[in-house]
CSV table of C-alpha atoms in Angstrom, one decimal:
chain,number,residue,atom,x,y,z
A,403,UNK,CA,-30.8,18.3,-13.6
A,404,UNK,CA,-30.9,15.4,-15.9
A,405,UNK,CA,-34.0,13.0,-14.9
A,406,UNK,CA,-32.9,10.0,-17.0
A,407,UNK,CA,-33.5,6.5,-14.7
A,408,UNK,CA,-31.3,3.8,-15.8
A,409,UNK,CA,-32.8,0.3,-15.2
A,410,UNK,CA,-30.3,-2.0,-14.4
A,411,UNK,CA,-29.1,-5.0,-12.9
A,412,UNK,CA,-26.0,-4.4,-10.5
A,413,UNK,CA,-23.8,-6.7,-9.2
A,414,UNK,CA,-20.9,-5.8,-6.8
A,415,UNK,CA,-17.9,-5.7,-8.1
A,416,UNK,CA,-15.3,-7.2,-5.5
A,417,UNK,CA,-15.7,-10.0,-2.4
A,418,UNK,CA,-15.1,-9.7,0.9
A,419,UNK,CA,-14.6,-13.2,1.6
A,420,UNK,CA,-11.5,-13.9,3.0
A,421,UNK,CA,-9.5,-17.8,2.7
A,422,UNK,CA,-9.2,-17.7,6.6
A,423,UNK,CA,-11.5,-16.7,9.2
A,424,UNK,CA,-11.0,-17.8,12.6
A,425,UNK,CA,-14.2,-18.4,15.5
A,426,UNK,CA,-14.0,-17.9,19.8
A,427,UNK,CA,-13.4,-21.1,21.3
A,428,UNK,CA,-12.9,-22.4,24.3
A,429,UNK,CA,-9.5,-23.2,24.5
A,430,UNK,CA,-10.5,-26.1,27.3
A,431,UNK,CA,-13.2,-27.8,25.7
A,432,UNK,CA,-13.2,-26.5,21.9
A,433,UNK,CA,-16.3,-25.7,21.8
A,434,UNK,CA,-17.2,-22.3,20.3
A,435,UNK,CA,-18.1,-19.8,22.2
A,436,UNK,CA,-20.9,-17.0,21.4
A,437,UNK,CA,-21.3,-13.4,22.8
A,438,UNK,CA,-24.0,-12.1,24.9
A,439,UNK,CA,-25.4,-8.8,25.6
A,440,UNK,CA,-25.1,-7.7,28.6
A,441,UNK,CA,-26.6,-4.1,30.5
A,442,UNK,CA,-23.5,-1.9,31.3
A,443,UNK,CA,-24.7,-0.9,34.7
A,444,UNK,CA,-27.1,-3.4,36.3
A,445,UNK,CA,-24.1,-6.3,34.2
A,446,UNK,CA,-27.7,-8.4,33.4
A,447,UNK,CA,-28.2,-10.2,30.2
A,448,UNK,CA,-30.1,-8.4,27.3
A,449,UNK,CA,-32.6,-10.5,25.4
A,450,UNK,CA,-33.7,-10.1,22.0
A,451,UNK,CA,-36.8,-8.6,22.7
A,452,UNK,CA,-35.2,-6.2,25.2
A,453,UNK,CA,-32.5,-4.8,23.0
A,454,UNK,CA,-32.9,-1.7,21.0
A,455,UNK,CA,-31.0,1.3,19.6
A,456,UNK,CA,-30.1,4.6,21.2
A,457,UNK,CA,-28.4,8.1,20.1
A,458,UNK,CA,-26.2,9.5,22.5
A,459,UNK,CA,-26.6,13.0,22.9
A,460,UNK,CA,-24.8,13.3,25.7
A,461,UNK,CA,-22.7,11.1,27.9
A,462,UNK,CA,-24.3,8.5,28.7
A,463,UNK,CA,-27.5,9.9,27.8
A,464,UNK,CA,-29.2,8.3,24.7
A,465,UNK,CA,-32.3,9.2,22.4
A,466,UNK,CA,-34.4,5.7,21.8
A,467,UNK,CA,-35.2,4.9,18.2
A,468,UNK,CA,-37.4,2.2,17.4
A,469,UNK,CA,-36.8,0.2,14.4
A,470,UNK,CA,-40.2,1.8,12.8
A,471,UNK,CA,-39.1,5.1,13.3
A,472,UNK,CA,-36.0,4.2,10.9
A,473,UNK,CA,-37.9,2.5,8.7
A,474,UNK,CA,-40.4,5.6,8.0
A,475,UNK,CA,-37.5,7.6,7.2
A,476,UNK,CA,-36.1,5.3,4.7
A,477,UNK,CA,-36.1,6.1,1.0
A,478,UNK,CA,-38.1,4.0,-1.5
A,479,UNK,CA,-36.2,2.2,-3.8
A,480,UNK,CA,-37.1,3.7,-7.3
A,481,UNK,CA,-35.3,0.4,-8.8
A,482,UNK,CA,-33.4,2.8,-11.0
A,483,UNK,CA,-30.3,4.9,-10.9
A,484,UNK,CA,-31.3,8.3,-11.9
A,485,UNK,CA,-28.6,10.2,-13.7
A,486,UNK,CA,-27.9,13.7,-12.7
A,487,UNK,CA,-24.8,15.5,-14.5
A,488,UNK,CA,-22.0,14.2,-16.6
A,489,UNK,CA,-18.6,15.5,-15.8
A,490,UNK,CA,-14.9,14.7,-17.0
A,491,UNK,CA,-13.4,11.4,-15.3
A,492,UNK,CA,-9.9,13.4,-14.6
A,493,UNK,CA,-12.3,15.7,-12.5
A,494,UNK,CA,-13.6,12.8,-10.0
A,495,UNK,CA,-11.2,13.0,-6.9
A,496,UNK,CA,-10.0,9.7,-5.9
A,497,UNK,CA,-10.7,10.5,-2.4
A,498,UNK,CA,-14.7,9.7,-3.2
A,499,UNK,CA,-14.4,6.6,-4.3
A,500,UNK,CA,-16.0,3.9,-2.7
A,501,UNK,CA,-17.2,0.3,-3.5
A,502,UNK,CA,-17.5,-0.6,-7.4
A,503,UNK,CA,-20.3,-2.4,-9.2
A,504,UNK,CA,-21.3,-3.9,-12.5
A,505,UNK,CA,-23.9,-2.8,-14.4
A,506,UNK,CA,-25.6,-5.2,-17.4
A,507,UNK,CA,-28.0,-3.8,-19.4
A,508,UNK,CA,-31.7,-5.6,-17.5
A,509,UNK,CA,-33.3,-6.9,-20.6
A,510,UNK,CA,-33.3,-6.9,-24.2
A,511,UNK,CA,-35.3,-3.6,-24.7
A,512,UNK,CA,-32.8,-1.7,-23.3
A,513,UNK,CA,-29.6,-2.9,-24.8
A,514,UNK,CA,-29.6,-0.2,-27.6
A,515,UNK,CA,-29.9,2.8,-25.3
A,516,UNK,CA,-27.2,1.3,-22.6
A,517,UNK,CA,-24.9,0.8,-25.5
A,518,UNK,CA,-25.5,4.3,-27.1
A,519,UNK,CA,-24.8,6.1,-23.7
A,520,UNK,CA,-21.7,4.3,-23.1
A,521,UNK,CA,-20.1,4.5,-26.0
A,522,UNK,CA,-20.8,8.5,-25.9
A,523,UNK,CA,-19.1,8.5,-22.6
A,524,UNK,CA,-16.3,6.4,-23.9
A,525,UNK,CA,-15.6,8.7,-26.9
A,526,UNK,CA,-15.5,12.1,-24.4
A,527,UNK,CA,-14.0,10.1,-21.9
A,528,UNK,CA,-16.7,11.3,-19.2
A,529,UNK,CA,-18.8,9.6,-16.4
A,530,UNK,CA,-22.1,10.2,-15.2
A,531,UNK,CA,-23.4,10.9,-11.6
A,532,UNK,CA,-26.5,10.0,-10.5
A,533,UNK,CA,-28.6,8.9,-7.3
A,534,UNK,CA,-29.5,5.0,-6.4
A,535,UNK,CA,-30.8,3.4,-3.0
A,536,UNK,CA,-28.9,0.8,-2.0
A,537,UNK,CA,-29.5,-0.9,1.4
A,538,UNK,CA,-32.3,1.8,1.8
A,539,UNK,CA,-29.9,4.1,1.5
A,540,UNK,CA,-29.4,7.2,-1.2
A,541,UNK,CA,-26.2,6.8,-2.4
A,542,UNK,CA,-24.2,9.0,-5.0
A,543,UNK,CA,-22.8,6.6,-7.8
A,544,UNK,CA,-20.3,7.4,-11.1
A,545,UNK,CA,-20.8,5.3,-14.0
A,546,UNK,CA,-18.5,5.0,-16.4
A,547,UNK,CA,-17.6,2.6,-19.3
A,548,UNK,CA,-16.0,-0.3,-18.6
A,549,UNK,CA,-15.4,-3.4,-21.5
A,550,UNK,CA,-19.1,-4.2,-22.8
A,551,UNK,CA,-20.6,-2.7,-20.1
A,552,UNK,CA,-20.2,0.4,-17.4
A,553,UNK,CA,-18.9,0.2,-14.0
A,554,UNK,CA,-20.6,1.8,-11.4
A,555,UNK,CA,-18.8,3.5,-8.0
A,556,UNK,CA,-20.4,4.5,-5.6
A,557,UNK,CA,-19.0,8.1,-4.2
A,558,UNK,CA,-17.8,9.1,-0.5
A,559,UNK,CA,-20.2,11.9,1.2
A,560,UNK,CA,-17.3,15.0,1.4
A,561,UNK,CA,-18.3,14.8,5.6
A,562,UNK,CA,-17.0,11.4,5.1
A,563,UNK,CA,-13.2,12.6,3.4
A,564,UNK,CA,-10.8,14.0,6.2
A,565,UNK,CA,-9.0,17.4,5.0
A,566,UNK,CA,-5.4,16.4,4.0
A,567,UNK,CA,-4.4,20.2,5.5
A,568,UNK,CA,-4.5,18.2,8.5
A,569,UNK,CA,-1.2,15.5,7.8
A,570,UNK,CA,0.7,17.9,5.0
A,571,UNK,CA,0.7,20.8,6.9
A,572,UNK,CA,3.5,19.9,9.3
A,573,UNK,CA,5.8,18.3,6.1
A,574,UNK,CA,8.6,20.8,6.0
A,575,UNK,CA,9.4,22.3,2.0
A,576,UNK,CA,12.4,20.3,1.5
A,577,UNK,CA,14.4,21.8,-1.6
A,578,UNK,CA,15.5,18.3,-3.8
A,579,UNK,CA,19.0,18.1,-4.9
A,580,UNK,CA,19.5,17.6,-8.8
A,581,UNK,CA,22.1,15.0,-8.2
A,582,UNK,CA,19.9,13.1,-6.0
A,583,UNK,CA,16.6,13.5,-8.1
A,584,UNK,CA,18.4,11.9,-11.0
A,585,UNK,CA,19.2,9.0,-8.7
A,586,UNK,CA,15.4,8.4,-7.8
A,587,UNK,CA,14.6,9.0,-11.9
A,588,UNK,CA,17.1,6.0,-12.6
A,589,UNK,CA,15.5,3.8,-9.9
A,590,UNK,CA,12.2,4.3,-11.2
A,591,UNK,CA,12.9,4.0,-14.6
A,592,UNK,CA,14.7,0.4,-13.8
A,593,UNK,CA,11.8,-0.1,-11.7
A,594,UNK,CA,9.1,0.5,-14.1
A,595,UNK,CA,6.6,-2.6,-15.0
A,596,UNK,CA,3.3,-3.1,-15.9
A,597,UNK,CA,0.6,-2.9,-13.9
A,598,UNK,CA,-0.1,-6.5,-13.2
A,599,UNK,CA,-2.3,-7.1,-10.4
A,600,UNK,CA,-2.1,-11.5,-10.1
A,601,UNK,CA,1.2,-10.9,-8.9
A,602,UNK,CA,-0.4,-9.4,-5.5
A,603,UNK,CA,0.4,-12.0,-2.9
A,604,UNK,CA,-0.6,-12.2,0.9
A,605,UNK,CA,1.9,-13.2,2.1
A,606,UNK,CA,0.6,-13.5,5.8
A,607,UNK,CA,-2.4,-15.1,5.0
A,608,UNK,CA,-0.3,-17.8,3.1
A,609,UNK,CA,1.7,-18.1,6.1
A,610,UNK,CA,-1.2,-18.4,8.3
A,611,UNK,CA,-2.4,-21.1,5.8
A,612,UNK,CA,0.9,-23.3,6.2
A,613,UNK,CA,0.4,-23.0,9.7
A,614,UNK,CA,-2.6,-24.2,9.9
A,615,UNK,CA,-1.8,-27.5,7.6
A,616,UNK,CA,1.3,-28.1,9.8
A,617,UNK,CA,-1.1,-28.0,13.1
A,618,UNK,CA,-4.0,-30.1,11.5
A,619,UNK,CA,-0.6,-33.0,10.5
A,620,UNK,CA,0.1,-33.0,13.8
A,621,UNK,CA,3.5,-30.8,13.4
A,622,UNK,CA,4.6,-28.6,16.2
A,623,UNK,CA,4.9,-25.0,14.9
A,624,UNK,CA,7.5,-22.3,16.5
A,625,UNK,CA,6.3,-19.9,18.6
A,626,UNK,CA,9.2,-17.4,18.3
A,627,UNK,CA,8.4,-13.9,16.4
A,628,UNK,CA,10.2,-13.7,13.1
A,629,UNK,CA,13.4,-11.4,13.4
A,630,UNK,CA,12.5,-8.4,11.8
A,631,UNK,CA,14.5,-7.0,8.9
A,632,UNK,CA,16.8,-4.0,9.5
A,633,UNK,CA,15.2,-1.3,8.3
A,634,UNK,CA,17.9,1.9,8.3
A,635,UNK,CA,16.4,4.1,6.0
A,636,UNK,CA,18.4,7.4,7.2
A,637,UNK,CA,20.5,8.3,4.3
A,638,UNK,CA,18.3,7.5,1.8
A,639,UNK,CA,21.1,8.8,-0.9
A,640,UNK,CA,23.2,5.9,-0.1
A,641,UNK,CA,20.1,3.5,-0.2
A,642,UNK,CA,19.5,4.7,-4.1
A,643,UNK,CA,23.4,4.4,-4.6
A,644,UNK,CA,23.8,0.9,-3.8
A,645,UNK,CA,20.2,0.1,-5.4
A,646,UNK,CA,21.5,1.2,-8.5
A,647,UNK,CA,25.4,-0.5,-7.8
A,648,UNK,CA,23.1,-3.9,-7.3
A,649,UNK,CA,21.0,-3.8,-10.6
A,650,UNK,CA,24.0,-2.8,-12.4
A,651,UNK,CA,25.7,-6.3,-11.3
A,652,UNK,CA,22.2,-8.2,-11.8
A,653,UNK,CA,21.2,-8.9,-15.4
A,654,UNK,CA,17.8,-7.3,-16.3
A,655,UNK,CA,15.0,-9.5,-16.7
A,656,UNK,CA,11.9,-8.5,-19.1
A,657,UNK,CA,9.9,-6.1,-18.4
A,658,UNK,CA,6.9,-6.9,-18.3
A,659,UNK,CA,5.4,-9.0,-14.9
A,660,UNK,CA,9.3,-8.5,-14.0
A,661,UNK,CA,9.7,-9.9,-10.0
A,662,UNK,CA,11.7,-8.3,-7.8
A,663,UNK,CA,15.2,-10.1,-8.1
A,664,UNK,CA,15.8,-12.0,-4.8
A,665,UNK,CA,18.7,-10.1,-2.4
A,666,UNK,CA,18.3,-7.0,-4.6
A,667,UNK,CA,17.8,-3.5,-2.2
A,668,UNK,CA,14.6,-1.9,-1.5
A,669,UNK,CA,14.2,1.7,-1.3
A,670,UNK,CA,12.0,1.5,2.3
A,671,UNK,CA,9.8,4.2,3.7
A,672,UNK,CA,9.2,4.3,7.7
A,673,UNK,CA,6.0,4.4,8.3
A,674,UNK,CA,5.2,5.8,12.0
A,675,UNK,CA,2.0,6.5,13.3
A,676,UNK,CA,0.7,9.8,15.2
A,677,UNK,CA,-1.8,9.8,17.9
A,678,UNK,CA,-4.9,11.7,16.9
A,679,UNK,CA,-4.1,11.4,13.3
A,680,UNK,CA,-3.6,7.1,12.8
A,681,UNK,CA,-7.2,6.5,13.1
A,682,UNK,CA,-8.8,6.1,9.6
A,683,UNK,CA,-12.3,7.0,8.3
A,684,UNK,CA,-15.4,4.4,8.6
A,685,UNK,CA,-14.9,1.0,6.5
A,686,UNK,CA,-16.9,1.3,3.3
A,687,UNK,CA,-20.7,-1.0,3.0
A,688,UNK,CA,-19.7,-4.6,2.0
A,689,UNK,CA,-22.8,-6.2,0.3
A,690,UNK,CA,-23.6,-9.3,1.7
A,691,UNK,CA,-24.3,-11.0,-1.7
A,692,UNK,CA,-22.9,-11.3,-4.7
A,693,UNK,CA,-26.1,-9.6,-6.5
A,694,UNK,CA,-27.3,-6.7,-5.4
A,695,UNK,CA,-30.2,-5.1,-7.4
A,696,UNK,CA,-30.7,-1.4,-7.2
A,697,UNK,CA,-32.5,-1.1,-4.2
């Protein structure tokens, strides 16, 4: 085991803040309107000073733990990231990763060493896995070169990645016809682009913001749900067909940043959800600011 701490300053990588976010109100007055605890059998009110956490071992049978009692068990924060192993980045399984971060080199003494190591791991194209407490917390974390400086990603516990044995199994082998593998090859070769990811657009959110202007103007908006679009996705041999018959008719735009042309035909997969299987694993840690030093 490599004991090699890393000091540095880390800064998530991505924000959780969203454009809209929408509070209770009391749809009478328009006030808003604020939770409160309340005891599930006598249906009293909890106050602070009452409230407290619980394990339940049983149902409805819970193990108190006092705040302290956490708090003891908590790891120190070393204030470093201590780098255990370097393996090959094709090895990492995308399954583990979890929330990135930036790493900058914390001063000027140890610029030289920062840049040495990730340049190494830039030339063998590996990463490095070490140990850092975030949130009092021990977390795994890959770091791996990223423009001047590294990025760090913190790793998924394997109890926390469901076995994909578990959705595959029930796919049936379905033997592909050449004729209609050569279809999908065309369609993703007229297809291809760059990877460009401004041209991501949420498109519900946007509507949600017109909506919002039109209400605050004073302009009544519609109430009725949108029709959905027909979605027959059955013989997915004639989808490719006339995909292909429609580009053929449509001139080709450049390639790069290329837009879907408007009226041209998707290739859509149904998505349908099973019981037991829909439900997905715990939402990753969001830091609550936009530095967050190790530990």
């Amino acid at each position: 085991m490599l004991h090699r701490p890393v000091e540095p300053a880390l800064y998530t990588g991505t924000s959780a803040t969203e454009r809209v976010s929408f509070r209770q109100i009391n749809k009478k007055t328009g006030h808003r309107l604020r939770q409160e605890l309340v005891d599930e059998v006598t249906r009293e009110p909890v106050e602070g000073e009452a409230k407290g956490r619980g394990y339940e071992y049983a149902k409805n049978a819970y193990i108190p733990v006092d705040d302290d009692e956490l708090d003891a068990l908590a790891i120190e924060s070393k204030h470093t990231i201590e780098i255990d192993s370097f393996v090959p980045r094709e090895q990492i399984d995308e399954r583990y990763l979890d929330n990135p971060y930036y790493i900058t080199p914390d001063g000027q003494v140890g610029q030289d060493a920062f840049a040495v190591i990730r340049e190494a791991m830039r030339g063998k194209d590996m990463v490095a896995l070490g140990r850092v407490v975030l949130a009092k917390r021990e977390r795994v974390i890959m770091l791996q070169p990223w423009d001047k400086g590294l990025m760090a990603t913190t790793l998924r516990y394997p109890y926390e990645i469901r076995d994909a044995k578990e959705y595959f199994d029930d796919i049936p082998d379905v033997k592909v016809e050449p004729d209609m593998l050569k279809l999908a090859e065309h369609i993703l070769q007229n297809k291809a682009t760059d990877f460009d990811p401004s041209q991501f657009a949420d498109h519900y959110e946007e509507a949600v913001v017109e909506m919002l202007e039109k209400k605050q103007a004073g302009i009544t908006v519609s109430r009725e749900r949108a029709t959905p679009r027909p979605q027959n996705v059955a013989n997915l041999m004639e989808a490719l067909r006339r995909s292909i018959a429609q580009e053929k008719a449509t001139p080709t735009p450049p390639k790069k940043g290329r837009k879907r042309i408007e009226g041209q035909g998707e290739i859509l997969f149904p998505i349908s959800g099973k019981k037991g299987k829909q439900a997905t694993a715990n939402p990753p840690e969001r830091a609550s600011a936009r530095q967050e030093n190790a530990g």
